Amino acid sequence: MAKKIQRAAPAAAAKTEIRARGAAPSSGGPGASSGERKRYRGRVASQTITDFTTQLATLTDAGIPIVKALTILEGQTRPGPFKTILGDLVEDVSAGTPLSESLGKHERSFDRLYCSMVRAGEAGGVLGRILTRLAAFREKSAGVRAKVTQALIYPAVVSLVAIGVVTTMIIVVVPKFEEIFREFGGELPKVTQVLLDTSRFAADYWYLVLGLPIVVALTHLMLMRRSYGYRFAVHKLLLRVPWVGVVLSKSLISAFARTFGTLIEAGVPHLDALSIVRDSTGNEVLAKGVDEIRTTVREGEGIARPMGESGVFDDLVVNMVDVGEATGELDKMLIKVADAYDVQVDRRTQAMLTILEPMLIIIMAAIVGFIVVALFMPLLDIMSKLGEA
């Protein structure tokens, strides 16, 4: 009896810690068999995977066997796609399949980076520590993305409001003024005529005005997915756009350094780590640079020289990688690079938005002002003629 209580203690403590971290208990019972378990399909949120990683690390660090840990997490998960995945993991691992291999069967939820780090943790017998690092990596990456997204919300809202106001004025307001001008006759100023022609075109060819941007957007998305050349050209162009290109470049380098450093720290071989990083860059220009680095490293050379020759990485990054290789602390240097560049990205994004926000308001005011002036110039002329009459 005493032994059972001792074995139950770590599990109880781990469950308490998981609940403290915010895991929600489920109405479904734990450990349901595959025949009894209702299967759900759909995407799993990135934050759900991060929470799972943190909780699994807590349980394994408490000395709980991996099958038991997965069963506990399955029991605490509400019915849905992720509960189905956890059930599959419990089944596979119970049958002797390595966790990394079982995770690989659900590649929409667990990418190559995730599976490779888990595989390294299994091989080194330090799965709990690797899962903790992986959770921290995911939290940090998500935090950076959230900051950029949050910073872009205000300009996006202002742009949408501007488009809505201008569209309403051209489609609704301008035609009413055109009726007044036609009733009184007379020659209209050039700016007014241009505005009326624009309004008439939008009313007569509304399907083009609405359809053309949609067709262009869909064509762009299709080419981005299917054409490497087009995708490479777009990515290269984005990196050359003033202001935006610098922020994007530093953001990509930060993601590269953090991912590469985390993989090396987990014990993943350099070539495998570079392959994983290459697939997760999201930019073909950077991916090409990583390919060149991999080719050189495969031949037995270091990483710093091909990084410098690729033309993608700043001198600061190359020098820090060189120092990291010389001191045997490449993973730490890469994480330092990522942290430094995250700060720069945040600072530059804020500076860019500080300039962009008033510029958007000025542009909106200029367009609305042009419409108002174009409409009121002939009105003033009409009022003056009525006054003379």
XYZ file of C-alpha atoms in Angstrom:
389
model
C 0.000 0.000 0.000
C 2.833 2.382 0.894
C 4.547 1.686 -2.448
C 1.354 2.525 -4.348
C 1.083 5.822 -2.478
C 4.749 6.618 -3.255
C 4.239 5.873 -6.968
C 1.110 8.021 -7.053
C 2.802 11.027 -5.417
C 4.797 12.285 -8.456
C 1.754 11.898 -10.704
C -0.462 13.804 -8.266
C 2.129 16.576 -7.886
C 2.563 16.823 -11.645
C -1.206 16.981 -12.197
C -1.438 19.788 -9.639
C 1.333 21.733 -11.420
C -0.339 21.233 -14.810
C -3.660 22.520 -13.451
C -1.797 25.527 -12.047
C -0.463 26.179 -15.559
C -4.023 26.326 -16.870
C -4.855 22.853 -18.224
C -8.592 22.268 -18.306
C -10.031 18.949 -17.131
C -12.213 17.060 -19.565
C -15.572 15.439 -19.150
C -14.275 12.502 -21.213
C -12.629 9.637 -19.376
C -8.902 8.928 -19.726
C -7.371 6.117 -21.646
C -10.295 5.299 -23.937
C -9.464 2.629 -26.461
C -9.299 3.403 -30.179
C -12.523 1.500 -30.776
C -14.413 3.506 -28.126
C -12.765 6.877 -28.788
C -14.644 9.255 -31.055
C -12.276 10.513 -33.742
C -12.166 14.217 -34.584
C -10.484 15.844 -37.540
C -9.245 19.402 -37.911
C -6.347 21.706 -37.162
C -4.801 21.999 -33.727
C -3.880 25.495 -32.517
C -0.176 26.229 -32.153
C -0.670 27.344 -28.536
C -2.314 23.989 -27.756
C 0.844 22.195 -28.953
C 2.995 24.530 -26.846
C 0.877 23.916 -23.734
C 1.040 20.161 -24.355
C 4.833 20.344 -24.653
C 5.159 22.238 -21.368
C 2.833 19.838 -19.556
C 4.545 16.731 -20.956
C 7.918 18.151 -19.851
C 6.527 18.699 -16.337
C 5.280 15.113 -16.115
C 8.440 13.484 -17.480
C 10.639 15.633 -15.214
C 8.546 14.335 -12.290
C 9.690 10.812 -13.178
C 6.407 9.648 -14.711
C 6.789 7.154 -17.604
C 5.977 8.609 -21.004
C 2.924 6.360 -21.593
C 1.446 7.323 -18.223
C 2.178 11.009 -18.889
C 0.435 10.899 -22.271
C -2.537 9.068 -20.735
C -2.869 11.756 -18.046
C -2.814 14.517 -20.675
C -5.348 12.686 -22.842
C -7.682 12.427 -19.859
C -7.399 16.166 -19.174
C -8.059 17.170 -22.795
C -11.549 18.033 -23.999
C -12.962 15.966 -26.896
C -11.643 17.270 -30.202
C -8.879 16.786 -32.796
C -6.073 17.023 -30.225
C -7.639 14.404 -27.939
C -7.733 12.082 -30.960
C -4.026 12.729 -31.584
C -3.159 12.094 -27.932
C -5.071 8.816 -28.068
C -3.029 7.774 -31.105
C 0.202 8.694 -29.287
C -0.794 6.609 -26.253
C -1.563 3.632 -28.513
C 1.681 3.868 -30.485
C 4.004 4.448 -27.531
C 2.309 1.663 -25.541
C 3.061 -0.666 -28.476
C 6.762 0.269 -28.358
C 6.867 2.980 -31.031
C 9.247 5.863 -30.157
C 7.403 9.085 -29.322
C 9.240 10.995 -32.077
C 8.098 8.468 -34.692
C 4.505 8.605 -33.464
C 4.551 12.422 -33.506
C 5.801 12.297 -37.105
C 2.533 10.646 -38.147
C 0.768 13.914 -37.282
C 2.931 16.281 -39.325
C 0.219 18.956 -39.531
C 0.550 19.416 -35.767
C 4.171 18.388 -35.105
C 6.697 19.650 -37.660
C 10.166 18.254 -38.461
C 11.822 20.539 -35.934
C 9.576 19.251 -33.155
C 10.072 15.580 -34.045
C 13.849 15.971 -34.456
C 14.255 17.570 -31.037
C 12.138 14.860 -29.401
C 14.216 12.211 -31.209
C 17.409 13.826 -29.892
C 15.944 13.902 -26.379
C 15.016 10.227 -26.582
C 18.481 9.271 -27.839
C 20.236 11.209 -25.063
C 17.836 10.176 -22.298
C 16.987 13.824 -21.593
C 13.483 14.048 -23.066
C 12.107 16.187 -20.235
C 14.862 18.793 -20.594
C 14.492 18.878 -24.391
C 10.719 19.301 -24.126
C 11.243 22.214 -21.728
C 13.609 23.880 -24.222
C 11.203 23.169 -27.066
C 8.306 24.750 -25.166
C 10.437 27.831 -24.388
C 11.439 28.061 -28.060
C 7.805 27.902 -29.200
C 6.708 30.499 -26.627
C 9.473 32.895 -27.673
C 8.742 32.471 -31.399
C 5.008 32.955 -30.835
C 5.701 36.057 -28.742
C 7.753 37.657 -31.521
C 5.042 36.919 -34.111
C 2.335 38.270 -31.805
C 4.245 41.535 -31.290
C 4.576 42.134 -35.033
C 0.926 41.217 -35.655
C -0.275 43.492 -32.866
C 1.817 46.361 -34.191
C 0.246 46.013 -37.650
C -3.381 46.026 -36.444
C -3.750 49.825 -36.230
C -2.359 50.591 -39.726
C -4.536 47.808 -41.163
C -7.670 49.242 -39.518
C -6.854 52.782 -40.703
C -6.296 51.502 -44.257
C -9.611 49.616 -44.274
C -11.478 52.662 -42.944
C -9.854 54.857 -45.612
C -10.817 52.442 -48.394
C -14.378 52.231 -47.023
C -14.780 56.026 -46.791
C -13.377 56.694 -50.278
C -15.436 53.888 -51.842
C -18.643 55.184 -50.212
C -17.981 58.728 -51.403
C -17.263 57.653 -54.986
C -20.177 55.214 -55.297
C -22.851 57.003 -53.209
C -22.019 60.690 -52.732
C -20.454 61.661 -56.076
C -23.394 60.426 -58.261
C -25.809 62.649 -56.268
C -23.633 65.676 -56.993
C -23.439 64.684 -60.658
C -27.244 64.965 -60.904
C -27.071 68.511 -59.492
C -24.311 69.508 -61.942
C -26.249 68.049 -64.886
C -29.389 69.953 -63.860
C -27.627 73.307 -63.790
C -25.420 72.605 -66.828
C -22.252 74.521 -67.586
C -18.645 73.430 -68.004
C -17.115 71.558 -65.065
C -13.557 72.004 -63.758
C -11.071 69.365 -64.922
C -10.651 67.808 -61.453
C -14.420 67.485 -61.070
C -14.733 65.839 -64.475
C -11.997 63.321 -63.585
C -13.803 62.511 -60.323
C -17.154 62.060 -62.091
C -15.561 59.837 -64.760
C -13.983 57.714 -62.022
C -17.317 57.389 -60.221
C -19.118 56.477 -63.470
C -16.490 53.862 -64.319
C -16.797 52.308 -60.838
C -20.589 52.153 -61.183
C -20.598 50.773 -64.761
C -17.738 48.304 -64.339
C -18.158 47.368 -60.688
C -17.448 43.733 -61.504
C -13.994 44.734 -62.771
C -13.325 46.962 -59.771
C -14.224 44.124 -57.384
C -13.126 41.153 -59.476
C -9.716 42.306 -60.719
C -8.097 42.566 -57.255
C -9.512 39.128 -56.371
C -8.169 37.583 -59.602
C -4.755 39.200 -59.058
C -4.650 37.984 -55.432
C -5.637 34.412 -56.370
C -3.107 34.349 -59.231
C -0.412 35.606 -56.873
C -1.245 32.919 -54.297
C -1.241 30.195 -56.966
C 2.132 31.305 -58.350
C 3.582 31.589 -54.835
C 2.584 27.987 -54.220
C 3.562 26.448 -57.579
C 6.347 28.566 -59.090
C 9.752 28.589 -57.366
C 11.035 31.338 -59.673
C 8.096 33.642 -58.933
C 8.321 32.902 -55.204
C 12.063 33.615 -55.154
C 11.564 36.894 -57.062
C 8.831 38.066 -54.659
C 10.887 37.167 -51.583
C 13.932 38.939 -53.021
C 11.845 42.022 -53.834
C 10.404 42.141 -50.301
C 13.908 42.144 -48.833
C 14.760 45.215 -50.959
C 11.710 47.297 -50.007
C 12.836 50.325 -47.945
C 12.242 49.935 -44.187
C 10.194 46.750 -44.616
C 13.122 44.840 -46.126
C 15.424 45.573 -43.183
C 12.811 44.493 -40.622
C 11.967 41.358 -42.615
C 15.637 40.452 -43.055
C 16.399 40.781 -39.341
C 13.250 38.844 -38.468
C 14.265 35.971 -40.775
C 17.821 35.897 -39.406
C 16.466 35.878 -35.847
C 14.178 32.925 -36.621
C 17.054 31.094 -38.355
C 19.450 31.653 -35.450
C 16.936 30.675 -32.764
C 15.813 27.524 -34.591
C 19.352 26.442 -35.506
C 20.673 27.188 -32.014
C 17.825 25.310 -30.326
C 18.373 22.246 -32.529
C 22.137 22.195 -31.898
C 21.551 22.644 -28.157
C 19.252 19.604 -28.291
C 22.018 17.530 -29.875
C 20.706 17.405 -33.445
C 23.634 17.018 -35.935
C 24.524 20.208 -37.815
C 23.562 18.905 -41.260
C 20.190 17.652 -40.039
C 19.615 20.914 -38.177
C 20.398 22.965 -41.296
C 18.008 20.815 -43.328
C 15.210 21.431 -40.821
C 15.961 25.162 -40.657
C 15.993 25.367 -44.452
C 12.461 23.933 -44.617
C 11.148 26.317 -41.961
C 12.655 29.612 -43.197
C 9.584 30.751 -45.147
C 11.812 32.727 -47.522
C 13.450 31.275 -50.646
C 16.377 33.727 -50.580
C 17.343 32.627 -47.067
C 16.634 28.986 -47.967
C 19.087 29.241 -50.874
C 21.718 30.658 -48.504
C 21.147 27.769 -46.069
C 21.491 25.285 -48.964
C 24.896 26.780 -49.792
C 25.946 26.496 -46.139
C 24.833 22.841 -46.013
C 26.824 22.018 -49.150
C 29.993 23.506 -47.654
C 29.475 21.916 -44.222
C 28.934 18.510 -45.877
C 32.423 18.875 -47.349
C 33.864 19.211 -43.849
C 34.193 22.997 -43.503
C 32.810 25.263 -40.793
C 29.635 27.325 -40.893
C 30.906 30.910 -40.572
C 32.715 31.189 -43.940
C 29.823 29.980 -46.144
C 27.446 32.168 -44.116
C 29.547 35.209 -45.004
C 29.803 34.205 -48.671
C 26.052 33.630 -49.025
C 25.366 37.379 -48.852
C 22.279 36.767 -46.722
C 23.695 37.204 -43.221
C 25.064 40.385 -41.616
C 28.718 40.617 -40.579
C 27.671 40.633 -36.909
C 25.964 37.245 -37.299
C 28.909 35.761 -39.202
C 31.428 36.993 -36.604
C 29.395 35.679 -33.667
C 29.004 32.286 -35.363
C 32.756 32.251 -36.006
C 33.418 32.910 -32.310
C 30.854 30.275 -31.342
C 32.544 27.642 -33.494
C 35.977 28.538 -32.109
C 34.827 28.326 -28.475
C 32.523 25.327 -28.890
C 29.499 27.396 -27.872
C 27.789 27.809 -31.240
C 24.313 27.138 -29.829
C 24.672 29.868 -27.183
C 25.991 32.379 -29.726
C 23.078 31.677 -32.077
C 20.548 32.210 -29.277
C 22.298 35.502 -28.398
C 22.047 36.567 -32.053
C 18.337 35.728 -32.050
C 17.699 37.685 -28.836
C 19.625 40.718 -30.134
C 17.814 40.692 -33.472
C 14.406 40.282 -31.807
C 15.073 43.523 -29.918
C 16.113 45.255 -33.160
C 13.031 43.979 -35.004
C 10.769 45.261 -32.233
C 12.503 48.659 -32.155
C 12.514 49.110 -35.939
C 8.894 47.973 -36.252
C 7.796 50.545 -33.687
C 9.840 53.269 -35.421
C 8.367 52.340 -38.804
C 4.815 52.410 -37.438
C 5.452 55.763 -35.750
C 6.056 57.184 -39.240
C 3.486 55.046 -41.059
C 0.460 55.864 -38.904
C 0.446 59.662 -39.500
C 1.332 59.075 -43.167
C -1.787 56.929 -43.614
C -3.934 59.605 -41.985
C -2.393 62.304 -44.219
C -2.969 60.212 -47.364
C -6.571 59.547 -46.328
C -7.141 63.241 -45.611
C -5.603 64.192 -48.984
C -7.884 61.815 -50.926
C -11.017 62.925 -49.068
C -9.919 66.556 -49.437
C -9.470 66.109 -53.201
C -13.006 64.694 -53.492
C -14.508 67.505 -51.400
C -12.688 70.235 -53.365
C -13.611 68.625 -56.706
C -17.289 68.576 -55.706
C -17.502 72.031 -54.157
C -15.678 73.979 -56.886
C -18.623 73.752 -59.337
C -21.089 74.194 -56.451
C -19.521 77.542 -55.593
C -19.749 78.523 -59.264
C -23.432 77.528 -59.350
C -24.164 79.475 -56.145
C -22.451 82.567 -57.525
C -24.546 82.383 -60.735
C -27.722 81.986 -58.684
C -26.713 85.015 -56.624
C -26.231 87.102 -59.783
C -29.616 85.966 -61.089
